[in-house]
Coordinates of C-alpha atoms in Angstrom, one line a residue:
M182 CA 25.1 14.0 -34.5
A183 CA 23.7 12.2 -37.5
Q184 CA 20.0 11.9 -38.2
G185 CA 18.5 10.5 -35.0
S186 CA 15.8 7.9 -34.2
G187 CA 13.2 7.6 -31.6
D188 CA 15.5 5.4 -29.5
Q189 CA 18.1 8.2 -29.4
R190 CA 15.5 10.7 -28.3
A191 CA 14.2 8.5 -25.5
V192 CA 17.6 8.4 -23.9
G193 CA 17.5 12.2 -23.2
I194 CA 13.9 12.7 -22.1
A195 CA 12.7 12.4 -18.5
D196 CA 9.2 11.4 -17.3
P197 CA 6.9 14.4 -18.2
E198 CA 5.3 14.2 -14.8
E199 CA 8.7 14.9 -13.2
S200 CA 9.6 17.7 -15.6
S201 CA 8.8 21.4 -15.9
P202 CA 6.0 22.6 -18.3
N203 CA 8.7 23.6 -20.8
M204 CA 10.1 20.0 -20.8
I205 CA 6.6 18.6 -21.3
V206 CA 6.3 20.9 -24.4
Y207 CA 9.7 19.6 -25.7
C208 CA 8.6 16.0 -25.2
K209 CA 5.5 16.6 -27.3
I210 CA 7.4 18.3 -30.1
E211 CA 10.0 15.6 -30.1
D212 CA 7.3 12.9 -30.4
I213 CA 6.0 14.7 -33.5
I214 CA 9.5 15.1 -34.9
T215 CA 10.2 11.4 -34.3
K216 CA 7.1 10.3 -36.1
M217 CA 7.9 12.6 -39.0
Q218 CA 11.2 10.8 -39.5
D219 CA 9.7 7.3 -39.2
D220 CA 9.4 5.8 -42.6
K221 CA 7.5 2.7 -41.3
T222 CA 4.6 4.8 -40.1
G223 CA 4.3 7.1 -43.0
G224 CA 6.8 9.8 -42.1
V225 CA 7.8 12.8 -44.2
P226 CA 9.8 11.6 -47.2
I227 CA 13.5 12.5 -46.6
R228 CA 15.4 12.5 -49.9
T229 CA 18.5 13.6 -51.7
V230 CA 17.8 16.3 -54.3
K231 CA 20.0 16.5 -57.4
S232 CA 20.8 19.9 -58.7
F233 CA 23.2 21.2 -61.3
L234 CA 26.7 19.8 -60.5
S235 CA 25.7 19.0 -56.9
K236 CA 23.5 17.0 -54.6
I237 CA 21.5 18.3 -51.6
P238 CA 21.2 15.4 -49.1
S239 CA 18.6 14.6 -46.4
V240 CA 16.0 17.3 -47.1
V241 CA 12.2 17.7 -47.0
T242 CA 10.1 20.4 -48.5
G243 CA 7.9 22.8 -46.5
T244 CA 4.8 21.5 -48.4
D245 CA 5.6 17.9 -47.3
V246 CA 5.8 19.0 -43.6
V247 CA 2.6 21.1 -43.7
Q248 CA 0.7 18.3 -45.4
W249 CA 2.0 15.7 -42.9
L250 CA 0.9 17.9 -39.9
M251 CA -2.6 18.4 -41.4
K252 CA -3.0 14.6 -42.0
N253 CA -1.6 13.2 -38.8
L254 CA -2.7 15.9 -36.3
S255 CA -6.2 16.4 -37.8
I256 CA -5.6 20.0 -38.7
E257 CA -8.0 21.3 -41.3
D258 CA -6.7 24.8 -41.8
P259 CA -3.4 25.1 -43.6
V260 CA -2.6 28.4 -41.9
E261 CA -2.8 26.6 -38.5
A262 CA -0.5 23.9 -39.8
I263 CA 2.0 26.5 -41.0
H264 CA 1.8 28.2 -37.6
L265 CA 2.5 25.0 -35.8
G266 CA 5.4 24.2 -38.2
S267 CA 6.9 27.7 -37.5
L268 CA 6.7 27.1 -33.7
I269 CA 8.6 23.8 -34.2
A270 CA 11.1 25.4 -36.4
A271 CA 11.6 28.3 -34.0
Q272 CA 12.9 25.8 -31.4
G273 CA 15.4 24.5 -34.0
Y274 CA 13.9 21.0 -34.5
I275 CA 13.6 21.6 -38.3
F276 CA 15.4 24.3 -40.2
P277 CA 15.6 25.8 -43.7
I278 CA 18.9 25.2 -45.5
S279 CA 18.8 28.3 -47.7
D280 CA 18.5 30.9 -45.0
H281 CA 18.6 31.4 -41.3
V282 CA 15.1 32.6 -40.5
L283 CA 13.5 29.7 -38.6
T284 CA 10.0 29.7 -40.0
M285 CA 7.9 27.3 -42.0
K286 CA 6.8 27.9 -45.5
D287 CA 4.2 26.0 -47.5
D288 CA 6.2 25.7 -50.6
G289 CA 9.2 23.9 -52.1
T290 CA 11.7 25.4 -49.6
F291 CA 14.1 22.7 -48.5
Y292 CA 14.3 21.9 -44.7
R293 CA 16.4 19.5 -42.7
F294 CA 15.8 17.8 -39.4
Q295 CA 18.0 18.7 -36.5
A296 CA 20.1 16.0 -34.9
P297 CA 18.9 14.9 -31.4
Y298 CA 22.4 15.9 -30.1
F299 CA 21.3 19.6 -30.6
W300 CA 17.7 19.2 -29.4
P301 CA 16.6 21.8 -26.8
S302 CA 15.6 19.1 -24.3
N303 CA 19.3 18.4 -23.7
C304 CA 19.3 21.6 -21.5
W305 CA 22.5 23.1 -22.9
E306 CA 23.6 26.5 -21.7
P307 CA 26.0 27.4 -24.6
E308 CA 28.6 29.9 -23.5
N309 CA 30.1 32.8 -25.5
T310 CA 33.4 30.8 -25.7
D311 CA 31.5 28.0 -27.5
Y312 CA 30.2 30.6 -29.9
A313 CA 33.7 32.0 -30.4
I314 CA 35.0 28.5 -31.2
Y315 CA 32.2 28.0 -33.7
L316 CA 32.8 31.3 -35.5
C317 CA 36.6 30.8 -35.5
K318 CA 36.1 27.4 -37.0
R319 CA 33.9 28.7 -39.7
T320 CA 36.7 31.1 -40.9
M321 CA 39.0 28.1 -41.3
Q322 CA 36.6 26.0 -43.4
N323 CA 35.3 26.3 -46.9
K324 CA 35.0 30.1 -47.3
A325 CA 32.8 29.9 -50.4
R326 CA 30.2 27.7 -48.5
L327 CA 30.6 28.8 -44.9
E328 CA 31.7 32.5 -45.1
L329 CA 30.6 34.5 -42.1
A330 CA 27.7 36.8 -42.5
D331 CA 28.2 40.5 -41.5
Y332 CA 26.6 40.2 -38.1
E333 CA 28.7 37.0 -37.4
A334 CA 31.9 38.8 -38.4
E335 CA 31.0 41.6 -36.0
N336 CA 30.2 39.1 -33.2
L337 CA 33.6 37.4 -33.8
A338 CA 35.5 40.7 -33.5
R339 CA 33.7 41.5 -30.2
L340 CA 34.4 38.0 -28.8
Q341 CA 38.0 38.2 -29.9
R342 CA 38.4 41.5 -27.9
A343 CA 36.5 40.1 -24.9
F344 CA 38.5 36.8 -24.8
A345 CA 41.9 38.3 -25.7
R346 CA 43.6 36.4 -22.9
K347 CA 42.2 33.0 -23.8
W348 CA 42.1 33.4 -27.6
E349 CA 44.9 30.9 -28.1
F350 CA 42.8 28.3 -26.4
I351 CA 39.8 29.2 -28.5
F352 CA 41.8 29.2 -31.7
M353 CA 43.3 25.8 -31.0
Q354 CA 39.9 24.3 -30.1
A355 CA 38.6 25.6 -33.4
E356 CA 41.6 24.2 -35.3
A357 CA 41.1 20.8 -33.6
Q358 CA 37.5 20.7 -34.6
V359 CA 38.4 21.5 -38.2
K360 CA 40.9 18.6 -38.4
I361 CA 38.2 16.2 -37.0
D362 CA 35.6 17.4 -39.5
R363 CA 37.9 17.0 -42.5
K364 CA 38.2 13.3 -41.8
K365 CA 34.5 12.8 -42.2
D366 CA 32.6 12.0 -45.4
K367 CA 31.8 15.0 -47.5
T368 CA 28.1 14.5 -47.4
E369 CA 28.0 13.8 -43.7
R370 CA 30.1 16.9 -43.1
K371 CA 27.7 19.0 -45.1
I372 CA 24.8 17.8 -43.0
L373 CA 26.6 18.3 -39.7
D374 CA 27.7 21.8 -40.7
S375 CA 24.1 22.9 -41.4
Q376 CA 22.8 21.3 -38.2
E377 CA 25.5 23.1 -36.1
R378 CA 24.7 26.4 -37.8
A379 CA 21.0 25.9 -37.1
F380 CA 21.8 25.3 -33.5
W381 CA 23.4 28.8 -33.3
D382 CA 20.6 30.3 -35.3
V383 CA 18.4 29.4 -32.3
H384 CA 20.8 30.5 -29.6
R385 CA 22.5 33.5 -31.4
P386 CA 19.7 34.4 -33.9
V387 CA 20.0 36.7 -36.9
P388 CA 19.4 40.4 -35.9
G389 CA 15.7 41.1 -36.0
C390 CA 14.6 37.5 -35.3
V391 CA 13.0 36.5 -32.0
N392 CA 15.3 34.7 -29.5
T393 CA 13.2 31.8 -28.4
T394 CA 15.7 30.8 -25.7
E395 CA 15.5 33.9 -23.6
M396 CA 13.2 32.1 -21.1
D397 CA 13.3 28.4 -21.5
I398 CA 14.1 25.1 -19.9
R399 CA 17.9 25.8 -19.7
K400 CA 17.5 28.9 -17.5
C401 CA 14.7 27.3 -15.4
R402 CA 16.9 24.3 -14.7
R403 CA 19.9 26.4 -13.8
L404 CA 17.8 28.4 -11.3
K405 CA 16.6 25.2 -9.7
N406 CA 19.9 23.5 -9.7
P407 CA 22.8 26.0 -9.8
Q408 CA 25.3 23.3 -8.7
K409 CA 24.8 21.4 -12.0
V410 CA 28.0 21.0 -14.0
K411 CA 27.8 22.9 -17.3
K412 CA 28.4 21.3 -20.6
S413 CA 30.1 22.6 -23.7
V414 CA 28.6 22.4 -27.1
Y415 CA 31.7 20.5 -28.1
G416 CA 31.7 17.9 -25.3
V417 CA 30.8 17.1 -21.8
T418 CA 33.2 18.5 -19.1
E419 CA 33.5 15.3 -17.1
E420 CA 32.7 12.2 -19.2
S421 CA 32.2 12.2 -23.0
Q422 CA 28.9 10.6 -23.9
S423 CA 27.9 9.1 -27.2
Q424 CA 24.2 9.6 -26.5
S425 CA 22.1 12.5 -25.1
P426 CA 22.5 12.8 -21.3
V427 CA 19.8 11.4 -19.1
H428 CA 17.8 14.2 -17.4
I429 CA 17.6 13.8 -13.7
P430 CA 15.1 15.8 -11.6
S431 CA 16.8 18.5 -9.7
Q432 CA 17.6 17.7 -6.0
P433 CA 17.3 20.0 -3.0
I434 CA 20.5 22.0 -2.6
R435 CA 22.5 20.9 0.4
K436 CA 23.9 23.7 2.6
T437 CA 27.7 24.0 2.3
T438 CA 29.5 22.8 5.5
K439 CA 32.9 23.6 6.9
E440 CA 34.0 20.2 5.9
D441 CA 33.1 20.9 2.3
I442 CA 35.1 24.1 2.4
R443 CA 38.1 22.3 3.9
K444 CA 38.0 19.8 1.1
Q445 CA 37.8 22.5 -1.6
I446 CA 40.7 24.4 0.1
T447 CA 42.8 21.2 0.1
F448 CA 42.0 20.6 -3.6
L449 CA 42.7 24.2 -4.7
N450 CA 46.0 24.2 -2.8
A451 CA 47.1 21.1 -4.7
Q452 CA 46.1 22.8 -8.0
I453 CA 48.2 25.9 -7.1
D454 CA 51.2 23.8 -6.3
R455 CA 51.2 22.1 -9.6
H456 CA 54.0 23.1 -12.0
C457 CA 52.9 25.3 -14.8
L458 CA 54.6 27.7 -17.3
K459 CA 53.2 31.2 -17.5
M460 CA 51.9 32.4 -20.8
S461 CA 54.1 35.5 -20.6
K462 CA 57.2 33.2 -20.9
V463 CA 55.7 31.6 -24.1
A464 CA 54.8 35.0 -25.5
E465 CA 58.3 36.3 -25.0
S466 CA 59.8 33.6 -27.4
K467 CA 61.6 35.2 -30.3
E468 CA 61.2 32.1 -32.5
P469 CA 57.5 32.0 -33.3
S470 CA 55.8 28.7 -33.6
Q471 CA 53.7 27.7 -36.6
Q472 CA 50.6 28.1 -34.5
R473 CA 51.6 31.7 -33.6
V474 CA 52.4 32.5 -37.2
K475 CA 49.1 31.2 -38.4
R476 CA 47.3 33.5 -36.0
W477 CA 48.9 36.5 -37.7
G478 CA 47.0 35.6 -40.8
F479 CA 43.7 35.4 -39.0
S480 CA 43.3 39.2 -38.7
F481 CA 45.3 42.4 -38.8
D482 CA 44.7 42.9 -35.1
E483 CA 46.4 39.6 -34.4
I484 CA 49.7 40.7 -35.8
L485 CA 49.5 44.2 -34.2
K486 CA 49.0 42.8 -30.7
D487 CA 51.9 40.3 -31.0
Q488 CA 55.3 41.8 -30.4
V489 CA 57.1 39.3 -32.6
G490 CA 54.4 39.7 -35.3
R491 CA 54.9 43.5 -35.2
D492 CA 58.6 43.1 -35.6
Q493 CA 58.2 40.9 -38.6
F494 CA 55.6 43.2 -40.2
L495 CA 57.9 46.2 -39.6
R496 CA 60.8 44.4 -41.4
F497 CA 58.5 43.8 -44.3
L498 CA 57.4 47.4 -44.4
E499 CA 61.1 48.5 -44.3
S500 CA 61.7 46.4 -47.4
E501 CA 58.9 48.3 -49.0
F502 CA 60.1 51.7 -47.7
S503 CA 56.8 52.3 -45.8
S504 CA 57.8 51.5 -42.2
E505 CA 56.8 55.0 -41.1
N506 CA 53.2 54.0 -41.2
L507 CA 53.6 51.3 -38.5
R508 CA 56.0 53.5 -36.5
F509 CA 53.5 56.3 -36.5
W510 CA 50.7 53.9 -35.4
L511 CA 52.8 52.6 -32.5
A512 CA 53.8 56.1 -31.5
V513 CA 50.2 57.1 -31.2
Q514 CA 49.4 54.0 -29.2
D515 CA 52.2 54.8 -26.8
L516 CA 51.0 58.5 -26.6
K517 CA 47.7 57.3 -25.1
K518 CA 49.6 55.7 -22.2
Q519 CA 51.9 58.7 -21.4
P520 CA 51.5 60.6 -18.1
L521 CA 49.6 63.8 -18.5
Q522 CA 52.6 66.1 -17.9
D523 CA 54.5 64.4 -20.8
V524 CA 51.6 64.4 -23.4
A525 CA 52.2 67.9 -24.9
K526 CA 55.9 67.3 -25.5
R527 CA 55.2 63.9 -27.0
V528 CA 52.5 65.3 -29.3
E529 CA 55.0 67.8 -30.7
E530 CA 57.6 65.1 -31.2
I531 CA 55.2 62.9 -33.2
W532 CA 54.0 65.9 -35.3
Q533 CA 57.6 66.9 -36.2
E534 CA 58.6 63.4 -37.0
F535 CA 55.6 62.3 -39.1
L536 CA 53.4 65.2 -40.1
A537 CA 55.1 68.6 -40.1
P538 CA 56.3 70.0 -43.4
G539 CA 59.6 68.4 -44.3
A540 CA 59.1 65.7 -41.6
P541 CA 61.9 63.0 -41.8
S542 CA 59.3 60.1 -41.7
A543 CA 56.3 61.8 -43.4
I544 CA 53.2 59.7 -43.7
N545 CA 50.6 60.0 -46.4
L546 CA 47.3 61.4 -45.0
D547 CA 44.2 62.5 -46.9
S548 CA 43.5 66.2 -46.7
H549 CA 40.5 65.8 -44.4
S550 CA 42.4 63.8 -41.8
Y551 CA 45.4 66.2 -42.1
E552 CA 43.3 69.2 -41.5
I553 CA 41.6 67.8 -38.4
T554 CA 45.0 66.7 -37.0
S555 CA 46.5 70.1 -37.6
Q556 CA 43.7 71.7 -35.6
N557 CA 44.1 69.1 -32.8
V558 CA 47.8 69.7 -32.4
K559 CA 47.2 73.3 -31.3
D560 CA 45.6 71.9 -28.1
G561 CA 47.4 68.6 -27.9
G562 CA 46.1 65.7 -25.9
R563 CA 46.3 61.9 -25.8
Y564 CA 43.8 61.6 -28.7
T565 CA 45.2 64.3 -30.9
F566 CA 46.1 61.9 -33.7
E567 CA 43.1 59.7 -33.5
D568 CA 41.8 60.5 -37.1
A569 CA 45.3 60.2 -38.6
Q570 CA 45.9 56.9 -36.8
E571 CA 42.6 55.4 -38.0
H572 CA 43.5 56.4 -41.6
I573 CA 46.9 54.8 -41.4
Y574 CA 45.4 51.7 -39.8
K575 CA 43.0 51.2 -42.7
L576 CA 45.8 51.9 -45.2
M577 CA 48.0 49.2 -43.7
K578 CA 45.2 46.7 -43.3
S579 CA 43.9 47.0 -46.8
D580 CA 47.2 47.3 -48.6
S581 CA 50.4 46.4 -46.7
Y582 CA 49.0 43.6 -44.6
A583 CA 47.6 41.7 -47.6
R584 CA 51.0 41.9 -49.3
F585 CA 52.7 40.7 -46.2
L586 CA 50.6 37.6 -46.0
R587 CA 51.6 36.8 -49.7
S588 CA 55.2 37.6 -49.1
N589 CA 58.0 35.0 -49.2
A590 CA 59.0 35.9 -45.6
Y591 CA 55.6 35.1 -44.2
Q592 CA 55.2 32.0 -46.2
D593 CA 58.6 30.7 -45.2
M594 CA 57.7 31.2 -41.5
L595 CA 54.3 29.5 -42.1
L596 CA 55.8 26.4 -43.7
A597 CA 58.8 26.1 -41.4
R598 CA 59.0 22.9 -39.5
K599 CA 58.9 23.0 -35.7
K600 CA 62.2 22.3 -33.9
P601 CA 62.4 19.1 -31.9
E602 CA 61.4 19.5 -28.3
S603 CA 63.1 17.8 -25.4
E604 CA 61.2 15.2 -23.4
Q605 CA 61.3 17.6 -20.4
G606 CA 59.4 20.4 -22.2
R607 CA 57.2 18.5 -24.5
R608 CA 53.8 20.1 -23.8
T609 CA 51.6 21.9 -26.2
S610 CA 50.9 25.6 -25.8
L611 CA 47.2 24.7 -25.1
E612 CA 48.2 22.6 -22.1
K613 CA 50.4 25.4 -20.8
F614 CA 47.6 27.9 -21.3
T615 CA 45.0 25.6 -19.6
R616 CA 47.3 25.1 -16.6
S617 CA 48.0 28.8 -16.3
V618 CA 44.3 29.7 -16.3
G619 CA 43.5 26.8 -13.9
K620 CA 46.1 28.1 -11.4
S621 CA 44.7 31.7 -11.6
L622 CA 41.1 30.5 -11.1
A623 CA 42.1 28.2 -8.3
G624 CA 43.8 31.1 -6.5
K625 CA 40.8 33.3 -6.8
R626 CA 38.4 30.6 -5.6
L627 CA 40.7 29.8 -2.7
T628 CA 40.8 33.4 -1.5
G629 CA 37.0 33.5 -1.6
L630 CA 36.7 30.3 0.4
M631 CA 39.1 31.4 3.0
Q632 CA 37.3 34.6 3.5
S633 CA 33.9 32.9 3.8
S634 CA 35.3 30.3 6.3

């Protein structure tokens, strides 16, 4: 993933005559990029710029790039050279380090070359799980330098809801990536972080920017060869490769035979018979692992959706004489699941316990929310306390939750050593989760194959 050479690029490029028009364009762009980085033939000067108390490694200026394009491609009009540079930047081959708008400027703006590992010609199809791992990893790294932008934080929240069942897997993947990155040289890590972020600026662009990957080589190749094994941004699914994968022309798709289906059924039966531990068993543990406790500090929603986390948070609130807030929030959540015939009765019970004058567990609402709730109670329904619940949620998140994370109780759980595990049960929660998911997917695929046969 470091700065690449022409030899690295050649590994991942097929014969243009055997490739699609998009691949031919990528080959031409990459030829230009390779020449730009070749010092022996007068490439763009790549240098480390010293600034106050820091160094900016491996950068070029926009002016250098524009002048190189005019000189080496016989371009007379600077506007045309800037336009060509912007087209190259839009594909992620060169990117600015100060912002995330992939355009070329004819000034002193600093740019950095993308590593060949992230070049579009590698035909990646990045998944939302890859994006979730990347954003989750960013939250664990240097917050001052890699803090999430507003749109990225919103994307992370949506992905967390969408992948609630596999979030443990995503979280562990992100944590493993962070551990690997911390072992690298500081300068190298800084370059790699910017290159990875530029990759996602292409595939998940800043709102308002054009998505250049909507119709490109990745989708074209997938349509031509749907049997192709997908890769992850963080590694190849079958064999790890130190260089870019060789592109092979897509082959005609062979029609599936009965023998193929029998083999798949045999394989899936073997997968189902493998021993695995269900996630529900792990989740029911009353002695939370360090991994589980760490997740509570990731966001307020993490602690609310974890039964053990809620219990610990409730104990903390009891110590501060404010447990009624969480109990009210949980009661309203339970109300939304009640049968219709029980809703009216439950609404009255919640009102009398938490909101009525002289209530035994009175909660502190602002006048606006209290007035709306008072009106809603007259015609009670499952969402009678929606405004009040939102107010209490924000109150706990901004006040009590922050104090809980700083409390001795939470810090003690966070720093507690794991208990020794027996040889019989020595498997990580990630392995358990992977096996559980594999069994579920194998069962679904087996059902489909049996129906088709």
